[in-house]
Amino acid sequence: MADRQQTDPAPQWWSRPEGTAQGRSAGHPEGVPSPRPEGASDGAAQTAAQDGAQAAPAEATEVASPAQAHGQAAVRAVRYDPWGNQPLQTVDRGMQGRGFRLWQVAALAAGTALLAGGIGGYLGVLAERQSSTRLELPQAGVADKGRAPESVAGIAATALPGVVTLHVRGASSSGTGTGFVLDQQGHILTNNHVVADAKEIAVTFSTGESVTAELVGRDSGYDLAVVKVSGVRGLQPLSLGNSENVKVGDPVVAIGAPFDLSNTVTAGIISATGRPVTAGGDKGDGSDISYVDALQTDAPINPGNSGGPLLDAKAHVVGINSAIRGADKDDPARQGGSIGLGFAIPINQGKRVAEELIRTGRATHPVIGVTLDMQYTGDGARVGDKGEDGKPAVTADGPAARAGVKAGDVITKVDGQRVRGGDELIIKIRAHRPGDPLTLTVLREGRERTLEVVLGSANGS
């Protein structure tokens, strides 16, 4: 078909809305729409057409096809109307969905399940409460409460009845410490710094029974003391071991009352032996300094553990817990409690001192009869040039003088073990008994020589 303007009469299937103002104007055949006014914009025309459509709705014309004319029902067809509101073209969106969508079904199922679960749980709880059946969770049965004797629990069970807690009241202060029973007579061994200047001493046993105690004797140089309780039956003394048998790595158990928590049990190992340790010195004149050839342990020890037993795997006492090493005071991250550096007096030394304190109230110290230069910073212990009050540094006719020691000599070894300072020399000497022989290595005028010394005796403080 050629591209030209339609001038023929409109076909029968095309109709114009009735009531159009120019629908039957002169010069326009019937059924042909009036031309669009010049100057009218598309928008105006659209608006006018819409307004006209609203004023006079388009009507569809029913046309019977030949098939319909032979007895089939007529079908109303929607024809194109240029004045109508809707275009002829429409989007085929398919059949409209019916019923629930999948997500709606899932949500409904979840809600139903939750509701059913809640109702079921409530009914179950209600039935449980109303029933006579008692809820009982599974639990292990009662087992044998005994423990192997060498286990920590076994050692604690053996030793605890013989460990006591000491509450000490002084003139201006009070404190807590630990001790352990030595014999059936009621003698208890503890640290000197626990009972020093005590006016009243109370002893509490593991059973909770408390009695008063009296001081038998003490020695600040060894930091040991003995107190005694009377009228107490059923005492269980602890067995004393031999500290010479202790080796680095041996398991040990410490019992005490850290921060007044009585019957506290901790465990660890022997970290070192023969560790030179000095403690005390609060008076400033050196009379209260303790010199200990200590056993080092990592078993936690805290204030209140002092005087308590350090036990081996056979529950034998091998040491008396006495000191701990904390962080430096000027360290901002200083830890106040145990940092795994605890020290105990070897029981061999404690036994000898305890026996002397029980027997005489005082302990003796082994000595070599020299005055040491404690300001010496070199390696070894230097014998001073002069003693106190201008006396000779080497006591006349004393053990050192008889062995040939002279003023100014530097003692570098004791029985072959190196000595690094005056404190360490004192500790090495006090680890022995009066009358024991020792071998001293002395440096004099650049030459080393070996001297044999028999230890003398002096009364302790």
GROMACS .gro file of C-alpha atoms in nm:
model
  461
    1MET     CA    1   0.000   0.000   0.000
    2ALA     CA    2   0.129   0.346  -0.087
    3ASP     CA    3   0.208   0.588   0.186
    4ARG     CA    4  -0.068   0.842   0.153
    5GLN     CA    5  -0.336   1.014   0.352
    6GLN     CA    6  -0.661   0.824   0.385
    7THR     CA    7  -0.943   1.019   0.208
    8ASP     CA    8  -1.182   0.738   0.145
    9PRO     CA    9  -1.474   0.688   0.368
   10ALA     CA   10  -1.384   0.515   0.690
   11PRO     CA   11  -1.426   0.141   0.692
   12GLN     CA   12  -1.721  -0.007   0.869
   13TRP     CA   13  -1.520  -0.138   1.164
   14TRP     CA   14  -1.395   0.210   1.260
   15SER     CA   15  -1.627   0.441   1.450
   16ARG     CA   16  -1.604   0.787   1.600
   17PRO     CA   17  -1.733   0.883   1.941
   18GLU     CA   18  -2.078   1.022   1.922
   19GLY     CA   19  -2.136   1.374   2.026
   20THR     CA   20  -1.813   1.511   1.880
   21ALA     CA   21  -1.858   1.876   1.800
   22GLN     CA   22  -1.710   1.854   1.454
   23GLY     CA   23  -1.819   1.499   1.387
   24ARG     CA   24  -2.070   1.596   1.117
   25SER     CA   25  -1.929   1.924   0.989
   26ALA     CA   26  -1.955   2.014   0.626
   27GLY     CA   27  -1.692   1.888   0.392
   28HIS     CA   28  -1.616   1.581   0.597
   29PRO     CA   29  -1.776   1.258   0.507
   30GLU     CA   30  -1.971   1.074   0.770
   31GLY     CA   31  -1.752   0.852   0.975
   32VAL     CA   32  -1.432   1.048   0.909
   33PRO     CA   33  -1.287   1.236   1.205
   34SER     CA   34  -1.237   1.612   1.187
   35PRO     CA   35  -0.887   1.730   1.110
   36ARG     CA   36  -0.665   1.829   1.401
   37PRO     CA   37  -0.666   2.204   1.459
   38GLU     CA   38  -0.348   2.377   1.357
   39GLY     CA   39  -0.129   2.497   1.633
   40ALA     CA   40  -0.265   2.251   1.880
   41SER     CA   41   0.014   2.077   2.066
   42ASP     CA   42   0.033   1.709   2.127
   43GLY     CA   43  -0.028   1.765   2.488
   44ALA     CA   44  -0.337   1.978   2.424
   45ALA     CA   45  -0.471   1.732   2.181
   46GLN     CA   46  -0.417   1.453   2.427
   47THR     CA   47  -0.587   1.650   2.698
   48ALA     CA   48  -0.877   1.738   2.476
   49ALA     CA   49  -0.911   1.384   2.362
   50GLN     CA   50  -0.908   1.267   2.723
   51ASP     CA   51  -1.163   1.528   2.819
   52GLY     CA   52  -1.378   1.429   2.524
   53ALA     CA   53  -1.347   1.068   2.614
   54GLN     CA   54  -1.462   1.144   2.963
   55ALA     CA   55  -1.756   1.341   2.831
   56ALA     CA   56  -1.867   1.087   2.574
   57PRO     CA   57  -1.721   0.737   2.626
   58ALA     CA   58  -1.631   0.549   2.313
   59GLU     CA   59  -1.860   0.273   2.215
   60ALA     CA   60  -1.756  -0.046   2.048
   61THR     CA   61  -1.936  -0.156   1.738
   62GLU     CA   62  -2.049  -0.513   1.714
   63VAL     CA   63  -1.988  -0.671   1.376
   64ALA     CA   64  -2.105  -1.021   1.299
   65SER     CA   65  -1.863  -1.229   1.098
   66PRO     CA   66  -1.990  -1.471   0.837
   67ALA     CA   67  -1.935  -1.757   1.077
   68GLN     CA   68  -2.138  -1.584   1.340
   69ALA     CA   69  -2.410  -1.522   1.083
   70HIS     CA   70  -2.453  -1.897   1.047
   71GLY     CA   71  -2.564  -1.947   1.404
   72GLN     CA   72  -2.262  -1.873   1.621
   73ALA     CA   73  -2.297  -1.615   1.896
   74ALA     CA   74  -2.179  -1.264   1.822
   75VAL     CA   75  -1.859  -1.155   1.990
   76ARG     CA   76  -1.809  -0.804   2.109
   77ALA     CA   77  -1.467  -0.683   1.980
   78VAL     CA   78  -1.284  -0.382   2.113
   79ARG     CA   79  -1.191  -0.154   1.828
   80TYR     CA   80  -0.932   0.117   1.806
   81ASP     CA   81  -1.065   0.451   1.918
   82PRO     CA   82  -0.841   0.757   1.865
   83TRP     CA   83  -1.042   0.941   2.128
   84GLY     CA   84  -1.020   0.665   2.384
   85ASN     CA   85  -0.822   0.677   2.713
   86GLN     CA   86  -0.620   0.357   2.654
   87PRO     CA   87  -0.398   0.268   2.359
   88LEU     CA   88  -0.460  -0.036   2.154
   89GLN     CA   89  -0.122  -0.186   2.247
   90THR     CA   90  -0.118  -0.370   2.580
   91VAL     CA   91   0.147  -0.579   2.758
   92ASP     CA   92   0.072  -0.944   2.787
   93ARG     CA   93   0.160  -1.029   3.145
   94GLY     CA   94   0.035  -1.380   3.126
   95MET     CA   95  -0.212  -1.534   3.360
   96GLN     CA   96  -0.241  -1.378   3.699
   97GLY     CA   97  -0.090  -1.593   3.976
   98ARG     CA   98  -0.330  -1.769   4.197
   99GLY     CA   99  -0.279  -1.901   4.553
  100PHE     CA  100   0.024  -1.846   4.782
  101ARG     CA  101   0.376  -1.778   4.662
  102LEU     CA  102   0.673  -1.992   4.778
  103TRP     CA  103   0.806  -1.744   5.035
  104GLN     CA  104   0.462  -1.705   5.179
  105VAL     CA  105   0.435  -2.080   5.215
  106ALA     CA  106   0.778  -2.097   5.383
  107ALA     CA  107   0.692  -1.815   5.623
  108LEU     CA  108   0.365  -1.977   5.708
  109ALA     CA  109   0.536  -2.311   5.770
  110ALA     CA  110   0.803  -2.152   5.992
  111GLY     CA  111   0.545  -1.964   6.193
  112THR     CA  112   0.340  -2.278   6.235
  113ALA     CA  113   0.649  -2.475   6.349
  114LEU     CA  114   0.744  -2.211   6.604
  115LEU     CA  115   0.394  -2.193   6.736
  116ALA     CA  116   0.372  -2.571   6.758
  117GLY     CA  117   0.714  -2.591   6.929
  118GLY     CA  118   0.621  -2.330   7.184
  119ILE     CA  119   0.295  -2.494   7.262
  120GLY     CA  120   0.464  -2.835   7.282
  121GLY     CA  121   0.737  -2.707   7.514
  122TYR     CA  122   0.487  -2.539   7.741
  123LEU     CA  123   0.277  -2.851   7.757
  124GLY     CA  124   0.591  -3.059   7.825
  125VAL     CA  125   0.700  -2.836   8.113
  126LEU     CA  126   0.348  -2.832   8.248
  127ALA     CA  127   0.330  -3.209   8.230
  128GLU     CA  128   0.674  -3.244   8.396
  129ARG     CA  129   0.573  -3.017   8.680
  130GLN     CA  130   0.248  -3.199   8.729
  131SER     CA  131   0.402  -3.545   8.707
  132SER     CA  132   0.565  -3.722   8.999
  133THR     CA  133   0.885  -3.806   8.800
  134ARG     CA  134   1.197  -3.625   8.934
  135LEU     CA  135   1.449  -3.485   8.687
  136GLU     CA  136   1.795  -3.629   8.758
  137LEU     CA  137   2.105  -3.545   8.552
  138PRO     CA  138   2.374  -3.809   8.494
  139GLN     CA  139   2.659  -3.798   8.744
  140ALA     CA  140   2.961  -4.010   8.832
  141GLY     CA  141   2.920  -4.234   9.130
  142VAL     CA  142   3.111  -4.209   9.457
  143ALA     CA  143   3.461  -4.343   9.399
  144ASP     CA  144   3.740  -4.442   9.632
  145LYS     CA  145   3.854  -4.125   9.808
  146GLY     CA  146   4.201  -4.258   9.871
  147ARG     CA  147   4.497  -4.122   9.679
  148ALA     CA  148   4.840  -4.259   9.601
  149PRO     CA  149   5.080  -4.166   9.884
  150GLU     CA  150   5.326  -4.000   9.644
  151SER     CA  151   5.058  -3.784   9.476
  152VAL     CA  152   5.004  -3.425   9.581
  153ALA     CA  153   4.673  -3.521   9.740
  154GLY     CA  154   4.835  -3.810   9.921
  155ILE     CA  155   5.121  -3.594  10.050
  156ALA     CA  156   4.878  -3.326  10.166
  157ALA     CA  157   4.660  -3.581  10.346
  158THR     CA  158   4.964  -3.712  10.532
  159ALA     CA  159   5.113  -3.376  10.627
  160LEU     CA  160   4.817  -3.146  10.695
  161PRO     CA  161   4.742  -3.279  11.046
  162GLY     CA  162   5.095  -3.177  11.152
  163VAL     CA  163   5.087  -2.824  11.002
  164VAL     CA  164   4.969  -2.528  11.210
  165THR     CA  165   4.886  -2.163  11.153
  166LEU     CA  166   5.038  -1.904  11.387
  167HIS     CA  167   4.863  -1.578  11.473
  168VAL     CA  168   5.107  -1.346  11.643
  169ARG     CA  169   5.032  -1.024  11.823
  170GLY     CA  170   5.313  -0.781  11.900
  171ALA     CA  171   5.339  -0.450  12.079
  172SER     CA  172   5.236  -0.251  11.772
  173SER     CA  173   5.149  -0.503  11.502
  174SER     CA  174   5.021  -0.852  11.432
  175GLY     CA  175   5.084  -1.112  11.167
  176THR     CA  176   5.026  -1.463  11.039
  177GLY     CA  177   5.270  -1.744  10.973
  178THR     CA  178   5.299  -2.120  10.954
  179GLY     CA  179   5.478  -2.393  11.148
  180PHE     CA  180   5.485  -2.770  11.182
  181VAL     CA  181   5.494  -3.011  11.473
  182LEU     CA  182   5.833  -3.160  11.562
  183ASP     CA  183   5.747  -3.401  11.845
  184GLN     CA  184   5.482  -3.525  12.083
  185GLN     CA  185   5.593  -3.274  12.346
  186GLY     CA  186   5.436  -2.992  12.142
  187HIS     CA  187   5.745  -2.828  11.990
  188ILE     CA  188   5.671  -2.644  11.668
  189LEU     CA  189   5.932  -2.512  11.423
  190THR     CA  190   5.875  -2.184  11.239
  191ASN     CA  191   6.063  -1.876  11.116
  192ASN     CA  192   6.218  -1.622  11.348
  193HIS     CA  193   6.062  -1.332  11.158
  194VAL     CA  194   5.716  -1.480  11.228
  195VAL     CA  195   5.747  -1.463  11.608
  196ALA     CA  196   6.004  -1.185  11.653
  197ASP     CA  197   5.894  -0.939  11.923
  198ALA     CA  198   5.577  -1.143  11.984
  199LYS     CA  199   5.372  -1.073  12.295
  200GLU     CA  200   5.107  -1.335  12.226
  201ILE     CA  201   5.117  -1.643  12.003
  202ALA     CA  202   4.809  -1.848  11.907
  203VAL     CA  203   4.843  -2.181  11.726
  204THR     CA  204   4.557  -2.319  11.513
  205PHE     CA  205   4.561  -2.681  11.400
  206SER     CA  206   4.411  -2.819  11.079
  207THR     CA  207   4.108  -2.933  11.283
  208GLY     CA  208   4.032  -2.571  11.369
  209GLU     CA  209   4.134  -2.604  11.736
  210SER     CA  210   4.333  -2.307  11.867
  211VAL     CA  211   4.561  -2.290  12.171
  212THR     CA  212   4.819  -2.046  12.300
  213ALA     CA  213   5.190  -2.115  12.264
  214GLU     CA  214   5.508  -1.996  12.432
  215LEU     CA  215   5.837  -1.906  12.269
  216VAL     CA  216   6.116  -2.157  12.337
  217GLY     CA  217   6.399  -1.994  12.146
  218ARG     CA  218   6.485  -1.818  11.822
  219ASP     CA  219   6.785  -1.726  11.608
  220SER     CA  220   6.784  -1.436  11.362
  221GLY     CA  221   7.099  -1.552  11.181
  222TYR     CA  222   6.925  -1.869  11.066
  223ASP     CA  223   6.575  -1.717  11.072
  224LEU     CA  224   6.444  -2.007  11.281
  225ALA     CA  225   6.240  -2.028  11.600
  226VAL     CA  226   6.071  -2.292  11.815
  227VAL     CA  227   5.742  -2.245  12.003
  228LYS     CA  228   5.563  -2.494  12.226
  229VAL     CA  229   5.200  -2.582  12.297
  230SER     CA  230   5.087  -2.768  12.609
  231GLY     CA  231   4.793  -2.992  12.691
  232VAL     CA  232   4.726  -3.093  12.331
  233ARG     CA  233   4.671  -3.460  12.259
  234GLY     CA  234   4.693  -3.645  11.933
  235LEU     CA  235   4.978  -3.439  11.791
  236GLN     CA  236   5.110  -3.571  11.460
  237PRO     CA  237   5.475  -3.472  11.408
  238LEU     CA  238   5.598  -3.455  11.051
  239SER     CA  239   5.878  -3.682  10.936
  240LEU     CA  240   6.205  -3.503  10.862
  241GLY     CA  241   6.386  -3.585  10.541
  242ASN     CA  242   6.747  -3.523  10.436
  243SER     CA  243   6.814  -3.214  10.228
  244GLU     CA  244   7.137  -3.370  10.100
  245ASN     CA  245   6.923  -3.608   9.896
  246VAL     CA  246   6.736  -3.329   9.718
  247LYS     CA  247   6.808  -3.288   9.349
  248VAL     CA  248   6.708  -3.021   9.101
  249GLY     CA  249   6.379  -3.119   8.939
  250ASP     CA  250   6.246  -3.320   9.234
  251PRO     CA  251   5.872  -3.262   9.294
  252VAL     CA  252   5.785  -3.081   9.617
  253VAL     CA  253   5.472  -2.965   9.799
  254ALA     CA  254   5.446  -2.651  10.012
  255ILE     CA  255   5.183  -2.605  10.285
  256GLY     CA  256   5.107  -2.280  10.461
  257ALA     CA  257   4.863  -1.998  10.528
  258PRO     CA  258   4.922  -1.734  10.261
  259PHE     CA  259   4.732  -1.420  10.351
  260ASP     CA  260   4.579  -1.613  10.642
  261LEU     CA  261   4.430  -1.880  10.415
  262SER     CA  262   4.525  -2.175  10.634
  263ASN     CA  263   4.596  -2.525  10.504
  264THR     CA  264   4.681  -2.400  10.155
  265VAL     CA  265   4.863  -2.661   9.946
  266THR     CA  266   5.080  -2.573   9.644
  267ALA     CA  267   5.310  -2.788   9.434
  268GLY     CA  268   5.620  -2.741   9.221
  269ILE     CA  269   5.974  -2.864   9.183
  270ILE     CA  270   6.317  -2.792   9.324
  271SER     CA  271   6.451  -2.522   9.094
  272ALA     CA  272   6.801  -2.503   9.244
  273THR     CA  273   7.003  -2.601   9.551
  274GLY     CA  274   7.269  -2.414   9.746
  275ARG     CA  275   7.122  -2.077   9.652
  276PRO     CA  276   7.281  -1.804   9.869
  277VAL     CA  277   7.003  -1.589  10.011
  278THR     CA  278   7.008  -1.307  10.264
  279ALA     CA  279   6.691  -1.173  10.424
  280GLY     CA  280   6.600  -0.924  10.692
  281GLY     CA  281   6.831  -0.640  10.781
  282ASP     CA  282   6.549  -0.410  10.885
  283LYS     CA  283   6.735  -0.290  11.195
  284GLY     CA  284   7.018  -0.147  10.986
  285ASP     CA  285   7.302  -0.283  11.201
  286GLY     CA  286   7.309  -0.627  11.037
  287SER     CA  287   7.213  -0.808  11.357
  288ASP     CA  288   6.888  -0.938  11.206
  289ILE     CA  289   7.022  -1.048  10.868
  290SER     CA  290   6.957  -1.413  10.788
  291TYR     CA  291   7.207  -1.607  10.578
  292VAL     CA  292   7.057  -1.912  10.414
  293ASP     CA  293   7.208  -2.169  10.180
  294ALA     CA  294   6.860  -2.217  10.041
  295LEU     CA  295   6.663  -2.459   9.833
  296GLN     CA  296   6.490  -2.274   9.551
  297THR     CA  297   6.142  -2.383   9.445
  298ASP     CA  298   5.874  -2.267   9.205
  299ALA     CA  299   5.596  -2.393   9.433
  300PRO     CA  300   5.389  -2.077   9.498
  301ILE     CA  301   5.488  -1.918   9.831
  302ASN     CA  302   5.332  -1.596   9.958
  303PRO     CA  303   5.326  -1.394  10.282
  304GLY     CA  304   5.188  -1.627  10.548
  305ASN     CA  305   5.367  -1.932  10.409
  306SER     CA  306   5.674  -1.848  10.619
  307GLY     CA  307   5.771  -2.133  10.851
  308GLY     CA  308   5.568  -2.393  10.664
  309PRO     CA  309   5.710  -2.726  10.547
  310LEU     CA  310   5.846  -2.802  10.201
  311LEU     CA  311   5.779  -3.173  10.147
  312ASP     CA  312   5.923  -3.431   9.910
  313ALA     CA  313   5.734  -3.712   9.734
  314LYS     CA  314   5.741  -3.922  10.054
  315ALA     CA  315   5.582  -3.643  10.261
  316HIS     CA  316   5.915  -3.585  10.438
  317VAL     CA  317   6.012  -3.230  10.528
  318VAL     CA  318   6.314  -3.120  10.322
  319GLY     CA  319   6.293  -2.746  10.384
  320ILE     CA  320   6.132  -2.462  10.579
  321ASN     CA  321   5.970  -2.203  10.352
  322SER     CA  322   6.121  -1.868  10.445
  323ALA     CA  323   6.154  -1.613  10.166
  324ILE     CA  324   6.037  -1.513   9.822
  325ARG     CA  325   6.194  -1.300   9.555
  326GLY     CA  326   5.965  -1.033   9.414
  327ALA     CA  327   6.013  -0.787   9.134
  328ASP     CA  328   6.232  -0.483   9.202
  329LYS     CA  329   6.064  -0.209   9.402
  330ASP     CA  330   6.131   0.049   9.129
  331ASP     CA  331   5.977  -0.175   8.864
  332PRO     CA  332   5.639  -0.023   8.761
  333ALA     CA  333   5.509  -0.372   8.675
  334ARG     CA  334   5.616  -0.517   9.007
  335GLN     CA  335   5.415  -0.817   9.124
  336GLY     CA  336   5.347  -0.829   9.496
  337GLY     CA  337   5.292  -1.203   9.533
  338SER     CA  338   5.474  -1.512   9.421
  339ILE     CA  339   5.654  -1.500   9.088
  340GLY     CA  340   5.787  -1.854   9.117
  341LEU     CA  341   6.101  -1.772   9.315
  342GLY     CA  342   6.063  -1.920   9.662
  343PHE     CA  343   6.339  -2.019   9.903
  344ALA     CA  344   6.345  -2.269  10.186
  345ILE     CA  345   6.598  -2.337  10.462
  346PRO     CA  346   6.736  -2.692  10.416
  347ILE     CA  347   6.597  -2.923  10.683
  348ASN     CA  348   6.945  -3.046  10.779
  349GLN     CA  349   7.027  -2.696  10.896
  350GLY     CA  350   6.682  -2.651  11.048
  351LYS     CA  351   6.707  -2.976  11.243
  352ARG     CA  352   7.040  -2.882  11.403
  353VAL     CA  353   6.922  -2.535  11.497
  354ALA     CA  354   6.588  -2.664  11.632
  355GLU     CA  355   6.764  -2.916  11.852
  356GLU     CA  356   6.986  -2.645  11.999
  357LEU     CA  357   6.695  -2.409  12.054
  358ILE     CA  358   6.495  -2.679  12.233
  359ARG     CA  359   6.792  -2.778  12.442
  360THR     CA  360   6.941  -2.437  12.534
  361GLY     CA  361   6.714  -2.171  12.387
  362ARG     CA  362   7.001  -2.051  12.164
  363ALA     CA  363   7.178  -2.170  11.852
  364THR     CA  364   7.549  -2.173  11.773
  365HIS     CA  365   7.705  -2.050  11.449
  366PRO     CA  366   8.012  -2.196  11.280
  367VAL     CA  367   8.283  -1.931  11.227
  368ILE     CA  368   8.636  -1.902  11.089
  369GLY     CA  369   8.737  -1.601  11.300
  370VAL     CA  370   8.783  -1.317  11.044
  371THR     CA  371   8.632  -0.976  10.979
  372LEU     CA  372   8.531  -0.936  10.616
  373ASP     CA  373   8.548  -0.622  10.405
  374MET     CA  374   8.182  -0.604  10.299
  375GLN     CA  375   8.254  -0.305  10.072
  376TYR     CA  376   8.480  -0.511   9.850
  377THR     CA  377   8.337  -0.527   9.496
  378GLY     CA  378   8.576  -0.776   9.341
  379ASP     CA  379   8.522  -1.147   9.290
  380GLY     CA  380   8.548  -1.332   9.620
  381ALA     CA  381   8.535  -1.240   9.990
  382ARG     CA  382   8.815  -1.014  10.107
  383VAL     CA  383   8.948  -1.029  10.463
  384GLY     CA  384   8.954  -0.678  10.607
  385ASP     CA  385   9.265  -0.487  10.709
  386LYS     CA  386   9.124  -0.421  11.056
  387GLY     CA  387   8.845  -0.558  11.269
  388GLU     CA  388   8.591  -0.381  11.487
  389ASP     CA  389   8.721  -0.129  11.738
  390GLY     CA  390   9.063  -0.144  11.575
  391LYS     CA  391   9.114  -0.512  11.654
  392PRO     CA  392   9.293  -0.739  11.408
  393ALA     CA  393   9.084  -0.859  11.115
  394VAL     CA  394   9.201  -1.216  11.179
  395THR     CA  395   9.113  -1.332  11.530
  396ALA     CA  396   9.423  -1.441  11.713
  397ASP     CA  397   9.443  -1.816  11.759
  398GLY     CA  398   9.115  -1.852  11.573
  399PRO     CA  399   9.037  -2.112  11.307
  400ALA     CA  400   9.153  -1.887  11.021
  401ALA     CA  401   9.470  -1.776  11.199
  402ARG     CA  402   9.562  -2.136  11.267
  403ALA     CA  403   9.504  -2.220  10.901
  404GLY     CA  404   9.730  -1.933  10.785
  405VAL     CA  405   9.475  -1.680  10.665
  406LYS     CA  406   9.603  -1.319  10.669
  407ALA     CA  407   9.448  -0.973  10.646
  408GLY     CA  408   9.389  -0.870  10.285
  409ASP     CA  409   9.351  -1.227  10.159
  410VAL     CA  410   9.067  -1.290   9.914
  411ILE     CA  411   8.882  -1.616   9.970
  412THR     CA  412   8.760  -1.737   9.628
  413LYS     CA  413   8.640  -2.093   9.701
  414VAL     CA  414   8.498  -2.307   9.983
  415ASP     CA  415   8.538  -2.681   9.933
  416GLY     CA  416   8.593  -2.613   9.565
  417GLN     CA  417   8.275  -2.406   9.524
  418ARG     CA  418   8.329  -2.052   9.399
  419VAL     CA  419   8.249  -1.763   9.632
  420ARG     CA  420   8.155  -1.428   9.478
  421GLY     CA  421   8.119  -1.208   9.785
  422GLY     CA  422   8.125  -1.176  10.162
  423ASP     CA  423   7.758  -1.270  10.207
  424GLU     CA  424   7.808  -1.586  10.008
  425LEU     CA  425   8.110  -1.686  10.217
  426ILE     CA  426   7.907  -1.651  10.538
  427ILE     CA  427   7.627  -1.859  10.387
  428LYS     CA  428   7.865  -2.135  10.280
  429ILE     CA  429   8.020  -2.149  10.626
  430ARG     CA  430   7.686  -2.151  10.810
  431ALA     CA  431   7.568  -2.442  10.601
  432HIS     CA  432   7.806  -2.654  10.813
  433ARG     CA  433   7.831  -2.741  11.181
  434PRO     CA  434   8.090  -2.612  11.424
  435GLY     CA  435   8.390  -2.846  11.412
  436ASP     CA  436   8.348  -2.937  11.044
  437PRO     CA  437   8.665  -2.915  10.832
  438LEU     CA  438   8.667  -2.688  10.528
  439THR     CA  439   8.909  -2.623  10.244
  440LEU     CA  440   8.956  -2.256  10.157
  441THR     CA  441   9.110  -2.132   9.833
  442VAL     CA  442   9.284  -1.800   9.902
  443LEU     CA  443   9.422  -1.542   9.658
  444ARG     CA  444   9.725  -1.358   9.799
  445GLU     CA  445   9.955  -1.130   9.600
  446GLY     CA  446   9.823  -1.274   9.276
  447ARG     CA  447   9.878  -1.634   9.374
  448GLU     CA  448   9.622  -1.893   9.485
  449ARG     CA  449   9.686  -2.124   9.776
  450THR     CA  450   9.476  -2.386   9.956
  451LEU     CA  451   9.425  -2.376  10.331
  452GLU     CA  452   9.256  -2.628  10.564
  453VAL     CA  453   9.028  -2.481  10.832
  454VAL     CA  454   8.833  -2.643  11.118
  455LEU     CA  455   8.523  -2.436  11.195
  456GLY     CA  456   8.487  -2.276  11.535
  457SER     CA  457   8.167  -2.189  11.722
  458ALA     CA  458   7.993  -1.871  11.830
  459ASN     CA  459   7.665  -1.805  12.002
  460GLY     CA  460   7.387  -1.680  11.780
  461SER     CA  461   7.154  -1.391  11.842
   0.00000   0.00000   0.00000
